[in-house]
Short mmCIF file of C-alpha atoms and ligand atoms in Angstrom, two decimals:
data_model
loop_
_atom_site.label_atom_id
_atom_site.label_comp_id
_atom_site.label_asym_id
_atom_site.label_seq_id
_atom_site.Cartn_x
_atom_site.Cartn_y
_atom_site.Cartn_z
CA MET A 1 82.09 57.49 193.98
CA ASN A 2 78.69 56.05 192.59
CA LEU A 3 79.49 52.04 192.95
CA ASP A 4 75.99 51.88 191.20
CA GLU A 5 77.11 53.05 188.16
CA VAL A 6 80.45 51.95 188.10
CA ASP A 7 83.10 49.43 189.00
CA ILE A 8 86.84 50.79 189.98
CA LEU A 9 89.51 49.53 187.83
CA PHE A 10 92.53 51.06 189.19
CA THR A 11 92.79 52.88 192.41
CA GLU A 12 93.98 56.34 193.37
CA GLU A 13 96.84 54.85 194.98
CA GLU A 14 97.47 52.85 191.86
CA LEU A 15 97.17 55.78 189.72
CA LYS A 16 99.34 57.80 191.55
CA LYS A 17 102.34 55.05 191.21
CA LYS A 18 101.72 54.78 188.08
CA ILE A 19 102.21 58.21 186.64
CA LYS A 20 105.21 58.73 188.91
CA GLU A 21 106.70 55.89 187.09
CA LEU A 22 105.69 57.41 183.90
CA GLY A 23 107.20 60.75 185.13
CA ARG A 24 110.08 59.49 185.75
CA GLN A 25 110.73 57.79 182.54
CA ILE A 26 109.71 60.92 180.55
CA ALA A 27 112.44 62.63 182.33
CA LEU A 28 114.75 60.11 181.51
CA ASP A 29 114.30 60.21 178.25
CA TYR A 30 114.29 63.44 177.09
CA ASN A 31 117.62 64.29 179.96
CA GLY A 32 117.06 68.01 180.99
CA ASP A 33 116.21 68.98 177.80
CA GLU A 34 113.34 71.57 177.21
CA LEU A 35 109.54 69.75 176.84
CA LEU A 36 106.67 71.69 175.87
CA VAL A 37 103.98 69.22 177.18
CA ILE A 38 100.40 69.36 175.26
CA GLY A 39 97.43 68.55 177.33
CA ILE A 40 94.11 67.72 174.90
CA LEU A 41 91.52 69.04 176.58
CA LYS A 42 88.84 68.13 178.57
CA GLY A 43 89.89 64.31 179.35
CA ALA A 44 93.53 64.88 179.90
CA PHE A 45 93.83 67.69 182.40
CA ILE A 46 93.58 65.71 185.62
CA PHE A 47 96.49 63.07 184.36
CA MET A 48 97.95 66.17 183.03
CA ALA A 49 98.34 67.87 186.03
CA ASP A 50 99.44 65.04 187.93
CA LEU A 51 102.18 64.02 184.93
CA VAL A 52 104.02 67.31 185.14
CA ARG A 53 104.29 66.84 188.63
CA GLN A 54 106.72 63.87 188.11
CA ILE A 55 108.59 65.29 185.33
CA ASP A 56 111.40 67.05 186.47
CA LEU A 57 113.01 68.83 183.33
CA PRO A 58 112.31 72.92 182.21
CA LEU A 59 109.07 72.44 180.79
CA GLU A 60 106.10 74.18 179.16
CA ILE A 61 102.54 73.35 179.02
CA ASP A 62 100.01 74.16 176.65
CA PHE A 63 96.36 72.64 175.72
CA MET A 64 94.42 72.22 172.21
CA ASP A 65 90.52 71.29 172.60
CA VAL A 66 88.90 69.13 170.20
CA CYS A 67 86.02 67.48 170.30
CA SER A 68 85.39 63.61 168.08
CA TYR A 69 82.72 62.01 170.41
CA GLY A 70 79.35 64.45 171.20
CA LEU A 71 77.66 62.54 173.65
CA SER A 72 77.85 59.42 173.01
CA THR A 73 80.81 56.78 173.60
CA GLU A 74 81.33 56.12 169.85
CA SER A 75 83.94 57.82 168.23
CA SER A 76 82.38 59.46 165.43
CA GLY A 77 85.56 59.37 163.07
CA GLU A 78 85.45 63.29 162.43
CA VAL A 79 87.34 65.42 164.82
CA ARG A 80 86.89 69.46 164.14
CA ILE A 81 89.59 71.83 166.93
CA LEU A 82 87.78 74.02 169.18
CA LYS A 83 90.72 75.68 170.42
CA ASP A 84 94.17 75.84 168.93
CA LEU A 85 97.57 75.94 171.16
CA ASP A 86 98.77 79.11 172.52
CA TYR A 87 102.31 79.43 170.75
CA SER A 88 104.62 78.25 167.91
CA ILE A 89 105.70 74.64 168.31
CA GLU A 90 108.72 75.28 165.64
CA GLY A 91 111.99 73.29 167.11
CA LYS A 92 110.31 72.43 170.09
CA ASN A 93 110.45 68.84 171.78
CA ILE A 94 106.65 68.03 172.03
CA LEU A 95 104.69 65.36 174.32
CA ILE A 96 101.03 65.12 173.58
CA VAL A 97 99.08 64.26 176.88
CA GLU A 98 96.15 62.02 176.33
CA ASP A 99 93.40 60.50 178.93
CA ILE A 100 92.89 57.51 176.63
CA ILE A 101 93.40 56.53 173.04
CA ASP A 102 90.47 54.36 171.35
CA THR A 103 90.21 54.04 167.91
CA GLY A 104 93.68 56.75 167.29
CA LEU A 105 91.18 58.85 165.38
CA THR A 106 91.70 61.84 167.54
CA LEU A 107 95.50 61.67 168.11
CA ASN A 108 96.28 60.62 164.16
CA TYR A 109 94.90 63.84 162.99
CA ILE A 110 96.27 66.21 165.76
CA SER A 111 99.54 64.67 165.04
CA GLU A 112 99.43 64.81 161.34
CA ILE A 113 98.84 68.86 161.99
CA LEU A 114 101.55 69.58 164.52
CA CYS A 115 103.74 67.51 163.14
CA LYS A 116 103.29 69.79 159.89
CA ARG A 117 104.07 73.13 162.13
CA GLY A 118 107.94 71.76 162.62
CA PRO A 119 108.11 70.22 165.88
CA LYS A 120 112.14 68.96 166.56
CA SER A 121 110.51 65.90 167.95
CA LEU A 122 106.82 64.76 168.82
CA LYS A 123 105.73 62.09 171.45
CA ILE A 124 102.29 60.90 172.45
CA CYS A 125 101.80 60.01 176.10
CA CYS A 126 98.51 58.63 177.27
CA LEU A 127 97.15 57.37 180.91
CA LEU A 128 95.44 54.31 178.93
CA ASP A 129 95.29 52.39 175.69
CA LYS A 130 92.30 50.52 173.96
CA PRO A 131 94.87 48.56 171.30
CA SER A 132 91.97 46.40 170.18
CA ARG A 133 89.38 49.63 168.86
CA ARG A 134 92.57 51.14 166.54
CA ARG A 135 91.30 52.37 163.26
CA SER A 136 94.76 54.37 162.90
CA PRO A 137 98.22 53.83 163.07
CA ILE A 138 98.82 55.53 165.97
CA LYS A 139 101.29 54.23 168.34
CA PRO A 140 101.71 55.99 172.14
CA ASP A 141 105.17 56.46 173.01
CA TYR A 142 104.00 56.10 177.02
CA VAL A 143 101.47 53.87 178.18
CA GLY A 144 99.87 53.77 181.56
CA TYR A 145 98.00 51.06 181.40
CA SER A 146 96.19 48.77 178.23
CA ILE A 147 92.64 48.04 178.78
CA PRO A 148 89.78 46.00 177.57
CA ASP A 149 87.56 47.53 175.30
CA LYS A 150 85.10 49.23 177.96
CA PHE A 151 83.88 52.69 178.35
CA VAL A 152 86.03 54.12 181.81
CA VAL A 153 85.25 57.48 183.83
CA GLY A 154 87.01 59.00 186.17
CA CYS A 155 90.53 60.49 186.48
CA GLY A 156 89.47 63.47 183.87
CA MET A 157 87.47 61.05 181.75
CA ASP A 158 83.35 61.50 181.31
CA TYR A 159 80.89 60.14 179.97
CA ALA A 160 78.70 62.97 178.68
CA GLU A 161 80.48 65.34 180.97
CA ARG A 162 80.03 63.31 184.12
CA TYR A 163 82.32 61.55 186.66
CA ARG A 164 85.62 63.45 185.14
CA GLY A 165 86.26 64.43 188.84
CA TYR A 166 86.09 60.49 190.06
CA PRO A 167 89.50 59.86 191.50
CA ALA A 168 89.55 56.67 190.38
CA VAL A 169 89.71 55.18 186.63
CA CYS A 170 86.18 53.08 186.82
CA ILE A 171 84.18 50.98 184.53
CA LEU A 172 80.95 52.84 183.53
CA LYS A 173 78.32 50.04 184.17
CA PRO A 174 76.55 49.73 180.75
CA SER A 175 73.19 49.95 182.44
CA VAL A 176 74.22 53.82 182.86
CA TYR A 177 74.30 54.50 179.10
CA GLU A 178 71.78 51.77 177.56
CA LYS A 179 68.88 53.21 179.81
P1 LIG B 1 90.01 58.48 169.64
O1 LIG B 1 89.98 59.23 168.50
O2 LIG B 1 89.13 57.15 169.22
O3 LIG B 1 90.93 57.45 170.37
O4 LIG B 1 89.27 58.35 171.02
C1 LIG B 1 89.78 59.20 171.50
C2 LIG B 1 88.52 60.26 172.59
O5 LIG B 1 87.53 59.53 172.45
C3 LIG B 1 89.71 59.98 174.09
O6 LIG B 1 90.52 61.36 173.50
C4 LIG B 1 88.22 60.27 174.90
O7 LIG B 1 88.05 61.60 175.05
C5 LIG B 1 87.42 59.55 174.48
N1 LIG B 1 87.08 58.23 174.93
C6 LIG B 1 87.48 56.60 174.21
N2 LIG B 1 87.76 55.93 175.15
C7 LIG B 1 86.83 56.51 176.43
C8 LIG B 1 86.13 55.74 177.47
O8 LIG B 1 86.92 54.73 177.92
N3 LIG B 1 85.69 56.72 178.25
C9 LIG B 1 85.71 58.34 178.23
N4 LIG B 1 86.24 58.42 177.11
C10 LIG B 1 86.78 57.74 175.72
MG1 LIG B 2 89.67 63.14 175.46
#
């Protein structure tokens, strides 16, 4: 990690502990039911991989890829499906897994589409939430951490496709994107 560019917000160890707690809570709530976990690419891939290994339930996984951000740090409000799910979700318990909820526009759009496909239930789990930025009525059911309005990278999250592999969640120094 290049500490000239980022400040660490949550360490790898803190994240591990938090994700374990989330997984335990999810397994408790679904109480042995089957679950289809849907990861939103690309940002959710690391959190999703860590999370499913902590959920002791019979589960399946699928992925959806949408784009909303382009290469900037601000939401455009426009969401486009780049890759849809492989299978039907009708009658299934769905858990959408997202890296971070900012304006909520992306997840609002995705959950509206998925609700129309007749799942048995639909919940949302995000690693990070920036509630102060919300521009839609989305409320996640499981949240790792609520954070202030800072741009973060690492643990799957990027700035212009960089930093996804950083093991900690880091605040990107504004000097990097204001260059
Ligand atoms: P929303 O539609 O504004 O809620 O944006 C959600 C998506 O924007 C997330 O899935 C992320 O991919 C991206 N995003 C929002 N905030 C950040 C951030 O601080 N760092 C990296 N990506 C972010
Ligand atoms: Mg994302």
